[in-house]
Short mmCIF file of C-alpha atoms in Angstrom, two decimals:
data_model
loop_
_atom_site.label_atom_id
_atom_site.label_comp_id
_atom_site.label_asym_id
_atom_site.label_seq_id
_atom_site.Cartn_x
_atom_site.Cartn_y
_atom_site.Cartn_z
CA MET A 1 20.59 26.90 42.53
CA THR A 2 19.78 30.28 41.21
CA GLY A 3 16.70 30.62 39.21
CA SER A 4 17.33 33.70 37.06
CA VAL A 5 20.81 34.41 35.70
CA ASP A 6 22.45 37.39 34.22
CA CYS A 7 24.22 36.37 31.08
CA THR A 8 25.03 37.24 27.56
CA VAL A 9 23.15 35.92 24.59
CA SER A 10 26.02 33.76 23.57
CA TYR A 11 25.89 31.90 26.80
CA CYS A 12 22.20 31.80 27.31
CA SER A 13 21.53 30.54 23.85
CA ARG A 14 23.47 27.42 24.72
CA VAL A 15 21.03 26.55 27.59
CA PHE A 16 18.03 28.79 27.69
CA LEU A 17 15.51 30.34 25.28
CA ILE A 18 16.37 33.68 23.62
CA TYR A 19 12.82 34.47 22.65
CA ARG A 20 9.62 34.99 24.64
CA PRO A 21 7.29 32.03 24.12
CA SER A 22 3.74 32.79 22.98
CA LEU A 23 1.65 33.39 26.11
CA PRO A 24 -1.81 32.59 24.54
CA GLY A 25 -0.62 29.58 22.62
CA ASN A 26 1.23 27.93 25.62
CA ALA A 27 -1.60 28.88 28.00
CA LEU A 28 -4.07 27.05 25.63
CA PHE A 29 -2.09 23.92 25.66
CA LEU A 30 -1.62 24.17 29.45
CA ALA A 31 -5.37 24.32 29.86
CA ALA A 32 -6.13 21.50 27.37
CA PHE A 33 -3.69 19.05 29.03
CA ALA A 34 -4.96 19.99 32.52
CA VAL A 35 -8.58 19.41 31.59
CA LEU A 36 -7.75 15.92 30.18
CA ILE A 37 -6.19 14.69 33.46
CA PRO A 38 -9.53 14.04 35.40
CA LEU A 39 -11.23 12.90 32.23
CA THR A 40 -8.47 10.13 31.76
CA LEU A 41 -8.65 9.08 35.33
CA GLY A 42 -12.49 8.89 35.17
CA LEU A 43 -12.41 6.67 32.02
CA GLY A 44 -9.85 4.44 33.71
CA ILE A 45 -12.10 3.95 36.79
CA LYS A 46 -15.18 3.42 34.59
CA TYR A 47 -13.72 0.85 32.26
CA ASN A 48 -11.34 -0.82 34.74
CA SER A 49 -8.08 0.41 32.98
CA SER A 50 -6.26 1.78 35.91
CA ILE A 51 -2.73 1.06 34.63
CA PHE A 52 -3.27 2.65 31.23
CA SER A 53 -5.17 5.66 32.53
CA THR A 54 -2.68 6.26 35.31
CA THR A 55 0.16 6.23 32.91
CA VAL A 56 -1.62 8.67 30.54
CA ALA A 57 -2.66 10.93 33.32
CA THR A 58 0.90 11.13 34.67
CA ALA A 59 2.06 12.02 31.19
CA LEU A 60 -0.46 14.81 30.90
CA ALA A 61 0.54 16.06 34.46
CA LEU A 62 4.17 16.30 33.12
CA GLU A 63 2.93 18.18 30.14
CA VAL A 64 1.15 20.65 32.35
CA VAL A 65 4.34 21.10 34.26
CA GLY A 66 6.25 21.78 31.01
CA TYR A 67 3.77 24.30 29.77
CA ILE A 68 3.80 26.02 33.08
CA GLY A 69 7.49 26.42 32.63
CA ARG A 70 6.87 27.87 29.19
CA VAL A 71 4.37 30.31 30.48
CA LEU A 72 6.77 31.55 33.14
CA LEU A 73 9.46 31.84 30.54
CA TYR A 74 7.47 34.54 28.81
CA ASN A 75 8.39 36.93 31.69
CA ASN A 76 12.03 35.83 31.86
CA PRO A 77 13.35 33.50 28.99
CA THR A 78 16.72 33.10 30.88
CA ASP A 79 15.14 31.64 34.06
CA ARG A 80 16.91 28.33 34.67
CA THR A 81 14.25 26.79 36.92
CA ASP A 82 11.44 27.58 34.31
CA PHE A 83 13.54 26.23 31.50
CA ILE A 84 14.15 22.91 33.40
CA LEU A 85 10.37 22.60 34.07
CA PHE A 86 9.74 23.13 30.40
CA LEU A 87 12.36 20.72 29.13
CA ILE A 88 11.74 17.85 31.56
CA GLY A 89 8.02 18.07 31.38
CA THR A 90 7.63 18.18 27.66
CA ILE A 91 10.22 15.36 27.16
CA ILE A 92 9.19 12.78 29.77
CA GLY A 93 5.49 13.18 29.32
CA PRO A 94 5.22 11.83 25.69
CA THR A 95 7.59 8.98 26.66
CA LEU A 96 4.94 7.72 29.19
CA ILE A 97 2.27 8.05 26.48
CA CYS A 98 4.32 5.78 24.33
CA GLY A 99 4.60 3.29 27.23
CA ALA A 100 0.85 3.28 27.52
CA VAL A 101 0.45 2.66 23.77
CA PHE A 102 2.86 -0.35 23.94
CA ARG A 103 0.37 -1.87 26.45
CA VAL A 104 -2.51 -1.89 24.16
CA LEU A 105 -1.25 -4.06 21.30
CA PRO A 106 -1.31 -7.36 23.22
CA ARG A 107 -5.00 -6.93 23.94
CA ILE A 108 -5.65 -6.22 20.26
CA ILE A 109 -3.77 -9.41 19.32
CA ALA A 110 -5.87 -11.37 21.87
CA VAL A 111 -9.05 -10.42 19.92
CA TYR A 112 -7.83 -12.00 16.73
CA GLY A 113 -5.91 -14.90 18.26
CA GLU A 114 -2.47 -15.49 19.70
CA GLU A 115 -1.53 -17.59 16.66
CA PHE A 116 -1.25 -14.40 14.62
CA ARG A 117 1.46 -12.76 16.69
CA SER A 118 5.06 -12.69 15.56
CA TRP A 119 6.62 -12.60 18.97
CA ARG A 120 5.96 -14.26 22.25
CA SER A 121 4.04 -12.08 24.69
CA VAL A 122 6.82 -12.35 27.33
CA TRP A 123 9.40 -11.09 24.88
CA TYR A 124 7.24 -8.32 23.82
CA GLN A 125 6.56 -7.07 27.41
CA TYR A 126 10.17 -7.30 28.49
CA LEU A 127 11.52 -5.59 25.30
CA PHE A 128 9.18 -2.49 25.31
CA HIS A 129 9.30 -2.14 29.07
CA ALA A 130 13.07 -2.02 28.73
CA PHE A 131 12.90 0.55 25.99
CA THR A 132 10.60 2.85 27.95
CA THR A 133 12.61 2.64 31.15
CA VAL A 134 16.07 3.14 29.46
CA SER A 135 14.66 5.97 27.31
CA THR A 136 13.07 7.70 30.30
CA VAL A 137 16.22 7.48 32.38
CA LEU A 138 18.59 8.78 29.68
CA GLN A 139 16.28 11.70 28.80
CA LEU A 140 15.93 12.69 32.47
CA ALA A 141 19.62 12.41 33.19
CA GLY A 142 20.54 14.28 29.98
CA GLY A 143 18.07 17.10 30.61
CA LEU A 144 19.16 17.66 34.12
CA TYR A 145 22.86 17.31 33.41
CA SER A 146 22.77 19.90 30.61
CA THR A 147 21.00 22.51 32.63
CA ILE A 148 21.66 22.10 36.36
CA GLN A 149 24.74 23.77 38.02
CA ASP A 150 25.16 25.89 41.10
CA THR A 151 26.45 28.87 39.17
CA PRO A 152 26.27 29.73 35.53
CA GLY A 153 30.03 29.81 35.16
CA GLU A 154 30.26 26.10 36.04
CA LEU A 155 28.15 25.03 33.22
CA THR A 156 30.79 24.41 30.46
CA SER A 157 30.24 23.56 26.83
CA VAL A 158 31.60 20.02 27.49
CA GLU A 159 28.85 19.44 30.19
CA ILE A 160 26.18 20.90 28.00
CA ASP A 161 27.22 18.59 25.08
CA THR A 162 27.37 15.57 27.32
CA GLY A 163 23.90 16.25 28.52
CA ILE A 164 22.63 16.80 25.06
CA HIS A 165 24.18 13.53 23.86
CA LEU A 166 22.44 11.65 26.79
CA LEU A 167 19.18 13.45 25.87
CA VAL A 168 19.54 12.54 22.15
CA ALA A 169 20.36 8.88 23.02
CA GLY A 170 17.16 8.60 25.07
CA LEU A 171 15.00 10.08 22.32
CA VAL A 172 16.62 7.80 19.73
CA ILE A 173 15.77 4.82 21.82
CA GLN A 174 12.26 5.99 22.10
CA LEU A 175 12.03 6.56 18.36
CA LEU A 176 13.59 3.04 17.73
CA ALA A 177 11.06 1.50 20.07
CA LEU A 178 8.16 3.20 18.15
CA VAL A 179 9.56 1.94 14.78
CA ILE A 180 9.87 -1.68 16.08
CA PHE A 181 6.37 -1.38 17.49
CA VAL A 182 5.01 -0.29 14.08
CA GLY A 183 6.93 -3.16 12.46
CA HIS A 184 5.54 -5.69 14.82
CA ALA A 185 2.03 -4.31 14.26
CA THR A 186 2.47 -4.36 10.51
CA LEU A 187 3.48 -8.07 10.66
CA PHE A 188 0.50 -8.89 12.69
CA THR A 189 -1.79 -6.98 10.25
CA ILE A 190 -0.43 -8.96 7.37
CA ALA A 191 -0.95 -12.21 9.16
CA VAL A 192 -4.47 -11.41 9.88
CA ARG A 193 -5.30 -10.30 6.26
CA THR A 194 -3.67 -13.37 4.72
CA ARG A 195 -5.25 -15.87 7.10
CA GLN A 196 -8.68 -14.61 7.63
CA HIS A 197 -9.98 -18.11 7.33
CA ALA A 198 -8.32 -18.93 10.56
CA LEU A 199 -10.11 -16.14 12.59
CA ASP A 200 -12.23 -17.27 15.52
CA ALA A 201 -15.83 -16.66 14.64
CA LYS A 202 -16.70 -16.34 18.26
CA PHE A 203 -15.13 -12.84 18.39
CA ALA A 204 -16.41 -11.77 14.94
CA GLY A 205 -18.84 -9.34 16.65
CA ILE A 206 -15.81 -7.53 18.11
CA TYR A 207 -13.32 -7.32 15.15
CA ASN A 208 -16.07 -6.65 12.64
CA SER A 209 -17.76 -3.83 14.69
CA TRP A 210 -17.48 -0.24 13.51
CA SER A 211 -16.17 0.95 16.93
CA PHE A 212 -13.34 -1.63 16.92
CA LYS A 213 -12.29 -0.54 13.31
CA ALA A 214 -12.57 3.16 14.30
CA PHE A 215 -10.39 2.37 17.40
CA LEU A 216 -7.67 0.68 15.31
CA SER A 217 -7.60 3.74 12.92
CA ALA A 218 -7.36 6.16 15.88
CA PHE A 219 -4.73 3.96 17.58
CA SER A 220 -2.62 4.00 14.39
CA PHE A 221 -3.05 7.80 14.02
CA ALA A 222 -1.85 8.39 17.57
CA THR A 223 1.17 6.16 16.99
CA LEU A 224 2.05 8.06 13.80
CA LEU A 225 1.80 11.43 15.55
CA LEU A 226 4.03 10.24 18.48
CA ILE A 227 6.63 9.12 15.80
CA LEU A 228 6.54 12.51 14.13
CA ARG A 229 6.79 14.35 17.51
CA THR A 230 9.82 12.14 18.67
CA ALA A 231 11.67 12.63 15.32
CA TYR A 232 11.17 16.33 15.71
CA ARG A 233 12.58 16.45 19.21
CA VAL A 234 15.61 14.33 18.09
CA ILE A 235 16.44 16.87 15.49
CA VAL A 236 15.91 19.77 17.89
CA ILE A 237 18.10 18.33 20.64
CA ALA A 238 20.74 17.00 18.29
CA GLU A 239 21.29 20.49 16.79
CA GLY A 240 21.58 22.03 20.24
CA TYR A 241 19.44 24.38 22.21
CA GLU A 242 20.85 27.26 20.33
CA SER A 243 19.73 26.01 16.93
CA SER A 244 17.11 27.99 14.91
CA ILE A 245 14.68 25.08 15.05
CA ALA A 246 14.98 24.75 18.79
CA GLN A 247 14.35 28.46 19.29
CA SER A 248 11.17 28.45 17.13
CA ASP A 249 8.03 28.75 19.19
CA VAL A 250 5.67 28.02 16.26
CA LEU A 251 7.45 24.79 15.36
CA PHE A 252 7.41 23.54 18.88
CA LEU A 253 3.69 24.23 19.42
CA VAL A 254 2.78 22.52 16.10
CA LEU A 255 5.26 19.55 16.03
CA ASP A 256 5.28 18.91 19.71
CA GLY A 257 2.29 20.31 21.54
CA ALA A 258 -0.25 19.68 18.93
CA MET A 259 1.08 16.14 18.02
CA VAL A 260 0.89 15.04 21.75
CA LEU A 261 -2.49 16.64 22.25
CA LEU A 262 -4.00 15.04 19.11
CA ALA A 263 -2.54 11.71 19.96
CA THR A 264 -3.91 11.73 23.55
CA LEU A 265 -7.44 12.83 22.30
CA SER A 266 -7.37 9.90 19.83
CA LEU A 267 -6.64 7.52 22.68
CA LEU A 268 -9.35 9.04 24.94
CA VAL A 269 -12.10 9.32 22.31
CA PHE A 270 -11.70 5.62 21.47
CA PHE A 271 -10.53 4.61 24.90
CA PRO A 272 -9.05 1.16 24.76
CA GLY A 273 -10.81 -0.01 27.97
CA ARG A 274 -14.21 0.88 26.49
CA ILE A 275 -13.67 -0.78 23.11
CA LEU A 276 -11.85 -3.85 24.38
CA ARG A 277 -13.94 -4.39 27.42
CA ASN A 278 -15.92 -7.28 25.99
CA SER A 279 -12.75 -8.97 24.70
CA LEU A 280 -11.02 -8.64 28.04
CA ALA A 281 -13.54 -10.91 29.72
CA GLN A 282 -13.55 -13.41 26.86
CA THR A 283 -9.88 -13.45 25.97
CA PRO A 284 -7.79 -13.24 29.19
CA ILE A 285 -4.03 -13.36 28.62
CA ARG A 286 -2.98 -16.85 29.75
CA THR A 287 -0.39 -17.09 32.46
CA VAL A 288 1.62 -20.00 33.47
CA SER A 289 0.26 -21.74 36.53
CA ARG A 290 2.60 -21.74 39.54
CA THR A 291 0.88 -24.96 41.00
CA PRO A 292 3.46 -27.82 40.83
CA LEU A 293 2.45 -30.55 38.36
CA ARG A 294 1.46 -33.91 39.87
CA PRO A 295 2.89 -37.05 38.49
CA ILE A 296 0.59 -38.94 36.19
CA GLN A 297 -0.65 -42.27 37.68
CA PRO A 298 -0.85 -44.92 34.90
CA ALA A 299 -4.03 -46.76 34.69
CA PRO A 300 -3.88 -50.53 35.44
CA TYR A 301 -3.44 -52.58 32.26
CA GLU A 302 -5.57 -55.61 31.71
CA LEU A 303 -4.40 -58.36 29.28
CA PRO A 304 -6.77 -58.95 26.49
CA SER A 305 -8.44 -62.33 26.36
CA ALA A 306 -7.08 -64.83 23.95
CA ARG A 307 -10.31 -64.84 22.05
CA ASN A 308 -9.96 -61.15 21.37
CA SER A 309 -6.44 -61.34 20.31
CA PRO A 310 -5.66 -60.62 16.57
CA THR A 311 -3.58 -63.89 16.34
CA TYR A 312 -6.41 -66.05 17.68
CA ASN A 313 -7.07 -68.73 15.04
CA HIS A 314 -10.81 -69.54 14.86
CA MET A 315 -10.23 -72.56 12.52
CA SER A 316 -7.87 -74.23 14.91
CA VAL A 317 -10.56 -74.57 17.57
CA GLN A 318 -13.12 -77.31 16.86
CA THR A 319 -16.04 -78.33 18.83
CA VAL A 320 -15.81 -81.86 20.18
CA PRO A 321 -19.11 -83.79 19.43
CA MET A 322 -20.95 -84.91 22.48
CA ASN A 323 -22.30 -88.22 20.74
CA TYR A 324 -20.36 -91.36 21.64
CA SER A 325 -18.71 -93.18 18.69
CA PRO A 326 -16.90 -96.42 19.22
CA ARG A 327 -14.44 -95.66 16.43
CA LYS A 328 -13.61 -92.25 17.81
CA SER A 329 -13.42 -93.55 21.37
CA GLN A 330 -10.35 -95.57 20.41
CA GLN A 331 -8.49 -92.52 19.20
CA PRO A 332 -6.31 -90.73 21.75
CA SER A 333 -7.87 -87.88 23.56
CA PRO A 334 -7.02 -84.49 22.21
CA LEU A 335 -4.37 -82.43 24.00
CA PRO A 336 -5.82 -79.80 26.34
CA GLN A 337 -6.17 -76.41 24.57
CA ARG A 338 -3.60 -73.86 25.51
CA ASN A 339 -4.25 -70.27 26.19
CA MET A 340 -2.77 -67.95 23.48
CA VAL A 341 -1.45 -65.63 26.13
CA ASP A 342 0.75 -68.48 27.41
CA SER A 343 1.73 -69.57 23.87
CA GLU A 344 5.16 -68.68 22.67
CA ALA A 345 3.63 -67.93 19.23
CA LEU A 346 2.24 -64.67 20.58
CA TRP A 347 5.61 -63.18 21.49
#
């Protein structure tokens, strides 16, 4: 595959940039994302949040790759390899950050109580994992299909449009996942505010703390920024690479680079592993035991004595006097007393 192509503006505008990206602006974002990578990994090691930190660090590394492509495009805006680096890096990176955000909400719910959730935890995990996976695959396939060919002449308008459609579909799925995520979080918030009497006082020190409330605000702010960024990229890609909004360097740096950077900083300043570390030990997510259940052995049942039976008639039992009486001696001897358990009257 050739890196740089000689082409007319009419062809290059369908695939590549027709302007020189700002070198200082893109270099600034490149350096910022690069500095955050070791910081993210360090926080993950310190607060035992390896999955979250690794996901965010991978996203930041992809952002670095994307901005390396933009810096290189400053020298040659029609270089295909640099354009692919820019496109794939700046599209897949924020998708992984969204996936990391989706993993935090179940831990927040665990602080307040599972009875406040609107979905089962298993459904939540499967749904958002599927959203993230499908979105990533479609965006990667669309980005590559719309840009990679052996020679410039082989890249037709139909292929470009097909790749763009795949790319838009992936971004729309990501935006839909974010909207559903916000809706789920909103339902949870309403349930907590309307049923505060049901909150567990054992965790009052966590959800009433200033740090936890600040974390919730930062988490909401980061989610809002990711929604704005995703909506912007949907519009950009849907209008095509040659559209005026797609060819604007200022809009990209503000609505994409700044949104992702601020969202990441919000998540790192109020790192979930640091804020929720006390709740993680006290509110572990319950899992179903794989140990087979043993059959319950019934306890042996003892029949109650007749005297303790509710049908026992105290008036029917009379004490026979021990004194001898000639008149009473001529009377027939009483019948032997029957046990109430053996009596048909009990059944």
